[in-house]
Short mmCIF file of C-alpha atoms and ligand atoms in Angstrom, two decimals:
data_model
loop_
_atom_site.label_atom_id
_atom_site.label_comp_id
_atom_site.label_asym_id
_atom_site.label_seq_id
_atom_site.Cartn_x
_atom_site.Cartn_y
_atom_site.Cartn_z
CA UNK A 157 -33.46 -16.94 11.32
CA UNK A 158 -30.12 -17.47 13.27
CA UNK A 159 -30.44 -18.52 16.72
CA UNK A 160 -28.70 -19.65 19.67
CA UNK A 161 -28.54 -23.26 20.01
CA UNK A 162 -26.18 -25.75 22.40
CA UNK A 163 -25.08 -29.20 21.00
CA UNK A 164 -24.39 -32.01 24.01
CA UNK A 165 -22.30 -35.24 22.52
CA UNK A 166 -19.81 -34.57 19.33
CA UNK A 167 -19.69 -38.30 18.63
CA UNK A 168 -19.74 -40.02 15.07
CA UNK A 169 -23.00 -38.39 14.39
CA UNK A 170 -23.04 -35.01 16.82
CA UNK A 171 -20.11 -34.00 15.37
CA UNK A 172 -21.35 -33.28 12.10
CA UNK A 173 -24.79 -32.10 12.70
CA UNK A 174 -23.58 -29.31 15.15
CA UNK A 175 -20.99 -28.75 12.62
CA UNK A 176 -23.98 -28.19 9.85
CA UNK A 177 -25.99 -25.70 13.01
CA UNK A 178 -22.83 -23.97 12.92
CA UNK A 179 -22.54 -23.48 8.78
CA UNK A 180 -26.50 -22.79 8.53
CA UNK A 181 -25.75 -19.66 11.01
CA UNK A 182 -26.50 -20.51 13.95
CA UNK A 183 -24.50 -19.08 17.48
CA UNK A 184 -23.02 -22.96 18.86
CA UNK A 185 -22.01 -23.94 21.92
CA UNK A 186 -20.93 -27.23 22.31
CA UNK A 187 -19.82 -29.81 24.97
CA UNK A 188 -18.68 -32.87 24.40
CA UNK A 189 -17.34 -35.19 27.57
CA UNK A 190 -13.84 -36.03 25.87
CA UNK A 191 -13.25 -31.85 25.49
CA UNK A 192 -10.30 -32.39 23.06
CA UNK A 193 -13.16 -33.64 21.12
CA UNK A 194 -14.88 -30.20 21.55
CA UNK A 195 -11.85 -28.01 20.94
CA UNK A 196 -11.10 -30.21 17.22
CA UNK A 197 -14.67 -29.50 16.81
CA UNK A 198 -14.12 -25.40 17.39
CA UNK A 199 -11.14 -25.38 15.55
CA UNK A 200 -13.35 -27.06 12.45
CA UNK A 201 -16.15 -24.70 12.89
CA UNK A 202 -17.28 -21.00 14.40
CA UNK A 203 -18.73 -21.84 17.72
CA UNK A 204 -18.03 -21.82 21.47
CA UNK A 205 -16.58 -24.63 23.59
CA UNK A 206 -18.46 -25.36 27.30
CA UNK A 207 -16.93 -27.34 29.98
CA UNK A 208 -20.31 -28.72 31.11
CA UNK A 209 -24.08 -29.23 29.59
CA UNK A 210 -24.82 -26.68 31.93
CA UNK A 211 -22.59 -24.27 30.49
CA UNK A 212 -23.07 -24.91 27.05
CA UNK A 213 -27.09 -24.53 27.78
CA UNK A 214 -26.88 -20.99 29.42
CA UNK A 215 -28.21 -18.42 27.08
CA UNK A 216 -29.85 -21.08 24.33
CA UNK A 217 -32.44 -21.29 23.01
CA UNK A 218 -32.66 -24.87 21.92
CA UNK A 219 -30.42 -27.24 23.02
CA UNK A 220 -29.66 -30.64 20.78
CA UNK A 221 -28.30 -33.47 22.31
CA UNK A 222 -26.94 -36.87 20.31
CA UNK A 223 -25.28 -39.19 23.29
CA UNK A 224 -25.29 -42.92 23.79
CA UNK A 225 -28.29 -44.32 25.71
CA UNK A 226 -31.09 -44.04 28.25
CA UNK A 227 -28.47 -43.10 31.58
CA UNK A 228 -26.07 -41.43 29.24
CA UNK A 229 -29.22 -38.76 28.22
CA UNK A 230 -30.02 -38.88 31.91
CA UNK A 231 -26.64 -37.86 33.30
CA UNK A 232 -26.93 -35.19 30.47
CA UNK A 233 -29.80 -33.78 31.39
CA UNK A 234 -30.11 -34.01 34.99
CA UNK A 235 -26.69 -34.36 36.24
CA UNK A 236 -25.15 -31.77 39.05
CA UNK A 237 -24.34 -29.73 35.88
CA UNK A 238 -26.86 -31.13 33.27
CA UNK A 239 -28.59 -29.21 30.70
CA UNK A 240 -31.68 -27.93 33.48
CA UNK A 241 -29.90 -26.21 35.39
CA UNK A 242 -28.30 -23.98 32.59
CA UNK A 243 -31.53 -23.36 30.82
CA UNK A 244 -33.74 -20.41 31.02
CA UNK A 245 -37.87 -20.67 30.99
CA UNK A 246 -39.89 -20.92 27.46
CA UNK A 247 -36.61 -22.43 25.85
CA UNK A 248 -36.37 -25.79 24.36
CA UNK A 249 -34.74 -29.06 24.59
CA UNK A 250 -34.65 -31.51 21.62
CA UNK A 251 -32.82 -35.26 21.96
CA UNK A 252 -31.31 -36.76 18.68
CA UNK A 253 -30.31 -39.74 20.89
CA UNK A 254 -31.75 -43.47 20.19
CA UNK A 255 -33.52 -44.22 23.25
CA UNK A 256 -36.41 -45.63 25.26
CA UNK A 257 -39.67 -44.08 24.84
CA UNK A 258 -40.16 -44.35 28.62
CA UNK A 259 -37.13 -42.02 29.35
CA UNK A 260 -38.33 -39.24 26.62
CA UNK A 261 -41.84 -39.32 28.67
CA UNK A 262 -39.54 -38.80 31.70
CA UNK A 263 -37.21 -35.91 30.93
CA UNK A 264 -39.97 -34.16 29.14
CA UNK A 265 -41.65 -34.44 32.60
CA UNK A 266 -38.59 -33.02 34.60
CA UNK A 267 -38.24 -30.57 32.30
CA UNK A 268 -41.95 -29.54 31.99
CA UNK A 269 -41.55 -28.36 35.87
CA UNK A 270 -39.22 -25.88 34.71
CA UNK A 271 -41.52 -24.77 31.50
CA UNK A 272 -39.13 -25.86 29.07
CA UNK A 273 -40.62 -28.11 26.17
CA UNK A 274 -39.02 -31.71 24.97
CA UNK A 275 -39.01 -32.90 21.81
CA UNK A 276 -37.73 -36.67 21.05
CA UNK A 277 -36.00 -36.80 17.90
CA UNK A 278 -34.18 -39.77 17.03
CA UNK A 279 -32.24 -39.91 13.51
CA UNK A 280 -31.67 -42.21 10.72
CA UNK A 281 -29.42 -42.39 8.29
CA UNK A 282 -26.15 -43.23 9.38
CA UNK A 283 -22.65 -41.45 10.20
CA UNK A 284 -23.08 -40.67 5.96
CA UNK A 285 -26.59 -38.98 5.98
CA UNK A 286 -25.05 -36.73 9.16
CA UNK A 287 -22.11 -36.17 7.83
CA UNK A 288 -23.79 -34.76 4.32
CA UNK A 289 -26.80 -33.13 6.40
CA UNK A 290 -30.07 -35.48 4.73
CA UNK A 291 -30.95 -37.45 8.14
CA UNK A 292 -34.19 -38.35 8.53
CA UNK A 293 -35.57 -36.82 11.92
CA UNK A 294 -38.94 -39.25 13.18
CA UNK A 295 -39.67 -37.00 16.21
CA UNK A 296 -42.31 -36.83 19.14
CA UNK A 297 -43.86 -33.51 21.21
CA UNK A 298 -46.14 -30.81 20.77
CA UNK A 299 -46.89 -29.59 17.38
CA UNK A 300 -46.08 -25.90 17.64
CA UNK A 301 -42.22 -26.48 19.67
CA UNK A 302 -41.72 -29.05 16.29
CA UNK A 303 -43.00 -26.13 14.07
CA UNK A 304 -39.76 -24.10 15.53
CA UNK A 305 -37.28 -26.68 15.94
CA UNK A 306 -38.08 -28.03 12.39
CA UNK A 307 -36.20 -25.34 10.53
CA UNK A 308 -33.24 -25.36 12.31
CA UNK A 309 -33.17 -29.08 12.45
CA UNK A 310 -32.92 -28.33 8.74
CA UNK A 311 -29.59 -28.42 8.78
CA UNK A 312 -28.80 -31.00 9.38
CA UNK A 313 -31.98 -33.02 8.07
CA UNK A 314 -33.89 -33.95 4.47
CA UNK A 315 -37.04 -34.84 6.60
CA UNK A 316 -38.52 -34.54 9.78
CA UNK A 317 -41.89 -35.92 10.85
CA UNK A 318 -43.64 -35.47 13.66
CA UNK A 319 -45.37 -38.78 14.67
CA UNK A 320 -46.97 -37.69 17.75
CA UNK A 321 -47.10 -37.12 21.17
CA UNK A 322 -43.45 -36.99 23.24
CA UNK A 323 -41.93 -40.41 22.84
CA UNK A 324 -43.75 -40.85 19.20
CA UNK A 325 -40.25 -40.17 17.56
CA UNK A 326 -38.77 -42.84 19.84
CA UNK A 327 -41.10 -45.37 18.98
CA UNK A 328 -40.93 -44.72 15.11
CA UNK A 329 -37.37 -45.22 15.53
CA UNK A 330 -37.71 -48.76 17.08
CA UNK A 331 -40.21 -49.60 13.33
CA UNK A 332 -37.07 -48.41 11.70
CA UNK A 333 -35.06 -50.80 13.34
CA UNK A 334 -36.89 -53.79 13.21
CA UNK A 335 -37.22 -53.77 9.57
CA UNK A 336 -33.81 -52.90 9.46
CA UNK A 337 -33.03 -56.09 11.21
CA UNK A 338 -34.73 -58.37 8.56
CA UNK A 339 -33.34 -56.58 5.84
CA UNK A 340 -29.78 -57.35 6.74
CA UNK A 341 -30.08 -60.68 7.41
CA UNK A 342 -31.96 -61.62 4.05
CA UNK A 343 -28.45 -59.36 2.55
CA UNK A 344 -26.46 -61.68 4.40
CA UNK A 345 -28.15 -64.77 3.12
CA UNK A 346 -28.68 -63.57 -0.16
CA UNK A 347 -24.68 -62.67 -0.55
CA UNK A 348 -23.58 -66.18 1.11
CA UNK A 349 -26.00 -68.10 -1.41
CA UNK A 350 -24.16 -65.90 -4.32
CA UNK A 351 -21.33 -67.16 -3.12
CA UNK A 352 -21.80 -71.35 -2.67
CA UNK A 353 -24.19 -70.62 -6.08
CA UNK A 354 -20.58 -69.86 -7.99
CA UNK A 355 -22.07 -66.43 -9.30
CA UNK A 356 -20.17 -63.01 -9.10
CA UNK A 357 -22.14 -60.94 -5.75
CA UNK A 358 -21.12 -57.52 -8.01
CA UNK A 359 -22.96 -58.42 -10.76
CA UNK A 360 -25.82 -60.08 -8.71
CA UNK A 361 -26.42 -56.96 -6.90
CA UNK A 362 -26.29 -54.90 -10.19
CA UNK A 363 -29.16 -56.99 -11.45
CA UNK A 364 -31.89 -57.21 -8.51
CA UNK A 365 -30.67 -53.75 -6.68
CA UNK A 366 -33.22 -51.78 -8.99
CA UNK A 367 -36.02 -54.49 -8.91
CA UNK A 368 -38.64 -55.70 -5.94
CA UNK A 369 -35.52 -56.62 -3.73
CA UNK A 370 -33.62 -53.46 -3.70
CA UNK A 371 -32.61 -51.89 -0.37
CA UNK A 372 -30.42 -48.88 1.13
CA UNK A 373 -28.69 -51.64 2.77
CA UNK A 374 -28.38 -53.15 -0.56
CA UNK A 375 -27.02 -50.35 -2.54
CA UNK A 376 -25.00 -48.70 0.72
CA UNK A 377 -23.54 -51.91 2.26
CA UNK A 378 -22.97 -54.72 -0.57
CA UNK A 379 -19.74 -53.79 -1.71
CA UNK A 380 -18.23 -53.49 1.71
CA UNK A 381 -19.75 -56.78 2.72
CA UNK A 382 -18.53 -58.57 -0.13
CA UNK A 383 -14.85 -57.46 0.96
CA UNK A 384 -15.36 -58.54 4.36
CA UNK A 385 -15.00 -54.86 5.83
CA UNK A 386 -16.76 -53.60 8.87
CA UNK A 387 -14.86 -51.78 10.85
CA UNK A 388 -17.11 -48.61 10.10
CA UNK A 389 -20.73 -47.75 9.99
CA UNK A 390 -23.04 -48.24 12.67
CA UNK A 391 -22.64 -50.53 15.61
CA UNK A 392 -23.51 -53.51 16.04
CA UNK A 393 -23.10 -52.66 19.81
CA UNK A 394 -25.74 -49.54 19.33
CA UNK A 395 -27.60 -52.26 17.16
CA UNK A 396 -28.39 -54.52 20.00
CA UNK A 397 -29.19 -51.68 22.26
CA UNK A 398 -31.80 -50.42 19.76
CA UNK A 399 -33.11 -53.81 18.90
CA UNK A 400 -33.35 -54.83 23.47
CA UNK A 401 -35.58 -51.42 23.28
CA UNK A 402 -37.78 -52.80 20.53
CA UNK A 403 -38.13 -55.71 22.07
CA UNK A 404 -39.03 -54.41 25.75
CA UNK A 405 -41.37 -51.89 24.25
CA UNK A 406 -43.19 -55.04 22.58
CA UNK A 407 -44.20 -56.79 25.76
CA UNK A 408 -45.99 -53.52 26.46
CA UNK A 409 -47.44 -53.31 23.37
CA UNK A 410 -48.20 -56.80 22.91
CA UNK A 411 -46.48 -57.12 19.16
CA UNK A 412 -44.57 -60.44 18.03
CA UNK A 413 -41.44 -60.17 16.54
CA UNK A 414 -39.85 -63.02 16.17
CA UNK A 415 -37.59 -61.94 13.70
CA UNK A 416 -35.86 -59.25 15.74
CA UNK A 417 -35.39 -61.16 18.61
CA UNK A 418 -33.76 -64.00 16.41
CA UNK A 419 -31.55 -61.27 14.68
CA UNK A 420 -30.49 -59.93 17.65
CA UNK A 421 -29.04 -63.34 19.07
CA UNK A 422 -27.28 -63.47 15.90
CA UNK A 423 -25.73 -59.83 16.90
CA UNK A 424 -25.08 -61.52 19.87
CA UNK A 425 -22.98 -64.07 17.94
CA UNK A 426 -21.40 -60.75 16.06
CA UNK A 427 -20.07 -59.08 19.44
CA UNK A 428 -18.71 -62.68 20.63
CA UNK A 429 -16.77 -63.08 17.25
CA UNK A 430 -15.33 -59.75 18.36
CA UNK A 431 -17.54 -57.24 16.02
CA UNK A 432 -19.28 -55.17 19.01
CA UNK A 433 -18.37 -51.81 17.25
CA UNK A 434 -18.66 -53.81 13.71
CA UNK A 435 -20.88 -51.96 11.26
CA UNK A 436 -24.61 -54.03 11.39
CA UNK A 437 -24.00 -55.55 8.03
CA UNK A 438 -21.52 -57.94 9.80
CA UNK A 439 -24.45 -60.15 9.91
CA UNK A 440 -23.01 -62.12 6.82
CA UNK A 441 -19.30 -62.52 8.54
CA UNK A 442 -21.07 -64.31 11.79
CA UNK A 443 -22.56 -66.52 8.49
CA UNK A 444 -19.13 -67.18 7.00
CA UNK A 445 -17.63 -67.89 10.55
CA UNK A 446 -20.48 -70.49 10.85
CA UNK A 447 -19.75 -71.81 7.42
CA UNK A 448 -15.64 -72.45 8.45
CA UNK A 449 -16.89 -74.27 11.27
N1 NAP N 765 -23.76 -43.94 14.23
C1 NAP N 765 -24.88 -44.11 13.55
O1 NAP N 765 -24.88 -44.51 12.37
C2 NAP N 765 -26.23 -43.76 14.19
C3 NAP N 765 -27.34 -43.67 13.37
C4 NAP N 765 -28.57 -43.33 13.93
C5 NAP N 765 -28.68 -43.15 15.31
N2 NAP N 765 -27.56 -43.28 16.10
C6 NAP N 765 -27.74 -43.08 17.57
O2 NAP N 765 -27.20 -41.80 17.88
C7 NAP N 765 -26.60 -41.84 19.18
C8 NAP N 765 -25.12 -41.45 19.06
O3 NAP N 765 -24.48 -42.37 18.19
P1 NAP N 765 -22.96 -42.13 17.71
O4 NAP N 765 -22.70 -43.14 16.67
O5 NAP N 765 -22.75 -40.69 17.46
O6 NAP N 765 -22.20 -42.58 19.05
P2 NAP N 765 -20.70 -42.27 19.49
O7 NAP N 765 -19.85 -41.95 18.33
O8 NAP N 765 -20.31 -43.39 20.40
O9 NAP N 765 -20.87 -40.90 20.34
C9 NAP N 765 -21.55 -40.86 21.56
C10 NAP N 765 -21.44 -39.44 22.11
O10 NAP N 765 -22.12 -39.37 23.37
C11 NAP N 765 -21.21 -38.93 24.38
N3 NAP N 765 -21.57 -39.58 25.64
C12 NAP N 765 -21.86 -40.90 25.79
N4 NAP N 765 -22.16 -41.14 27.08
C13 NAP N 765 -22.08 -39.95 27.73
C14 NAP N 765 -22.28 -39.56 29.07
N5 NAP N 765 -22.66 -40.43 30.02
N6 NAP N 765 -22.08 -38.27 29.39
C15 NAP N 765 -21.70 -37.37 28.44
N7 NAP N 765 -21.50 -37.69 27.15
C16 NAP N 765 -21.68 -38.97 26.81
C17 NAP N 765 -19.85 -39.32 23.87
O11 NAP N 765 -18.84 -38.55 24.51
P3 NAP N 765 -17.28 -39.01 24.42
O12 NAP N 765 -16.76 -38.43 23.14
O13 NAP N 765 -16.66 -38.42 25.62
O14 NAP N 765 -17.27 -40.52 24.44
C18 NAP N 765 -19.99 -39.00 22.39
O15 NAP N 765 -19.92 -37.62 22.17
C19 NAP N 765 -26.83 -43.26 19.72
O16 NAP N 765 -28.00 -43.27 20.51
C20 NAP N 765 -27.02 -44.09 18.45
O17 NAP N 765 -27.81 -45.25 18.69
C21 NAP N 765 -26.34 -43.56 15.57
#
């Protein structure tokens, strides 16, 4: 069923999936804060430009939004001209952005008072997975808004799960990262040992990709890492964000995760080589730039 829906943030991965709404059927209105942005997007695809979240809200009735962090959604949503003031009662509101769980409770709150229903619904899967519409949507609310967001989210999306109660999605999201985090590191190590070992990394990978050590990371990321390019991908800037959320969401929880909190010093090390919008797999050129040392 084709419906009216806003998109909020046309960056590396908004772009796309409003561009997917917009082929699926879907009336779009987007804003994006950089409006040449917004009018490359238009040009791309059928759909409506809005000069403010406000604007691009009126008349929807779901509204996506994909922008950076925690105060980016909040100037979004709640701004002089966010999203709640441009949408209408019994509509809903749906954030693809990777953020706290704390600040999903909190606009679902705000926008509770106006009886409009959040859903948290952070994405993985990279600028690739949006850009060929299979993300993976790990999402948080009340069953029955996910049952009519779900469809639509289709798009855009191979899966979507809901894990719970607003804020669920948000906290699945943070699992995802942390094993992330271990994953490229032992790439990193793995690829570097290749290396000092005298074997050929192509033909290493080609043997243990398919066995007990094989990885997206592994299959998506070797080749690039083993030519020393990152300037692509996802960012090791976004990275740390994602990984300081994990973190401060484990001294509430209580879990130990020493790993993450080791990786992301060594992100740390990535930004002060110069990598902060360095895809994550840069992990192994922080190695090399040890190794030179
Ligand atoms: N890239 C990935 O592989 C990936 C994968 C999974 C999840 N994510 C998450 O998805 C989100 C977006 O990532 P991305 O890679 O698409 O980022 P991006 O390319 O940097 O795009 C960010 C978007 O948000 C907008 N924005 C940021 N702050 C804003 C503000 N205060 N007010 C209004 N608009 C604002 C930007 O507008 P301008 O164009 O004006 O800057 C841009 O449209 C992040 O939370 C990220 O962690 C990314």
């Amino acid at each position: 069923m084709s419906m009216n829906v806003s998109f909020i943030g046309l960056g590396v991965m908004g772009y796309p999936m409003a561009g997917h709404l917009a082929n699926a059927g879907h009336t779009v209105t987007v804003y994006n804060r950089t409006t040449a942005k917004a009018e490359q997007w238009a040009q791309q695809y059928s759909g409506e430009v809005a000069l403010t979240p406000a604007l691009a809200a009126k008349g929807a009735d779901i509204v996506f939004m994909c922008v950076g962090n925690d105060d980016d959604l909040r100037s979004v949503v709640y701004g002089e001209n966010g999203v709640l003031t441009g949408m209408a009662d019994g509509t809903i509101l749906v954030d693809h952005t990777t953020t706290s769980a704390e600040v999903a409770r909190e606009v679902s709150a705000k926008a509770a008072l106006q009886n409009i229903a959040f859903i948290d619904a952070p994405v993985s899967g990279g600028q690739a997975g949006a850009e060929n519409g299979v993300l993976t949507v790990m999402a948080g609310g009340d069953a029955a808004v996910f049952a009519k967001v779900q469809p639509v989210m289709a798009a855009f999306s191979r899966f979507s799960q809901l894990l719970g109660e607003v804020g669920s999605g948000q906290l699945c999201k943070m699992v995802n990262q942390i094993c992330i985090a271990g994953v490229v590191q032992g790439l990193a190590e793995g690829l570097h040992f290749a290396k000092q070992a005298g074997l050929d990394g192509e033909k290493v990978i080609e043997t243990i990709a398919k066995g007990a050590a094989g990885s997206w990371q592994m299959e998506n990321r070797h080749k690039t890492m083993l030519a020393g390019e990152y300037e692509f991908g996802f960012a090791v800037d976004w990275m740390r964000k994602d990984l300081g959320i994990a973190l401060d969401e484990a001294k509430n929880n209580g879990a130990t995760l020493p790993m993450t909190a080791t990786v992301d010093q060594y992100y740390a090390d990535v930004q002060a080589l110069g990598g902060g919008r360095y895809d994550t797999s840069s992990l192994l050129a922080r190695i090399e730039a040890l190794h030179k040392n």
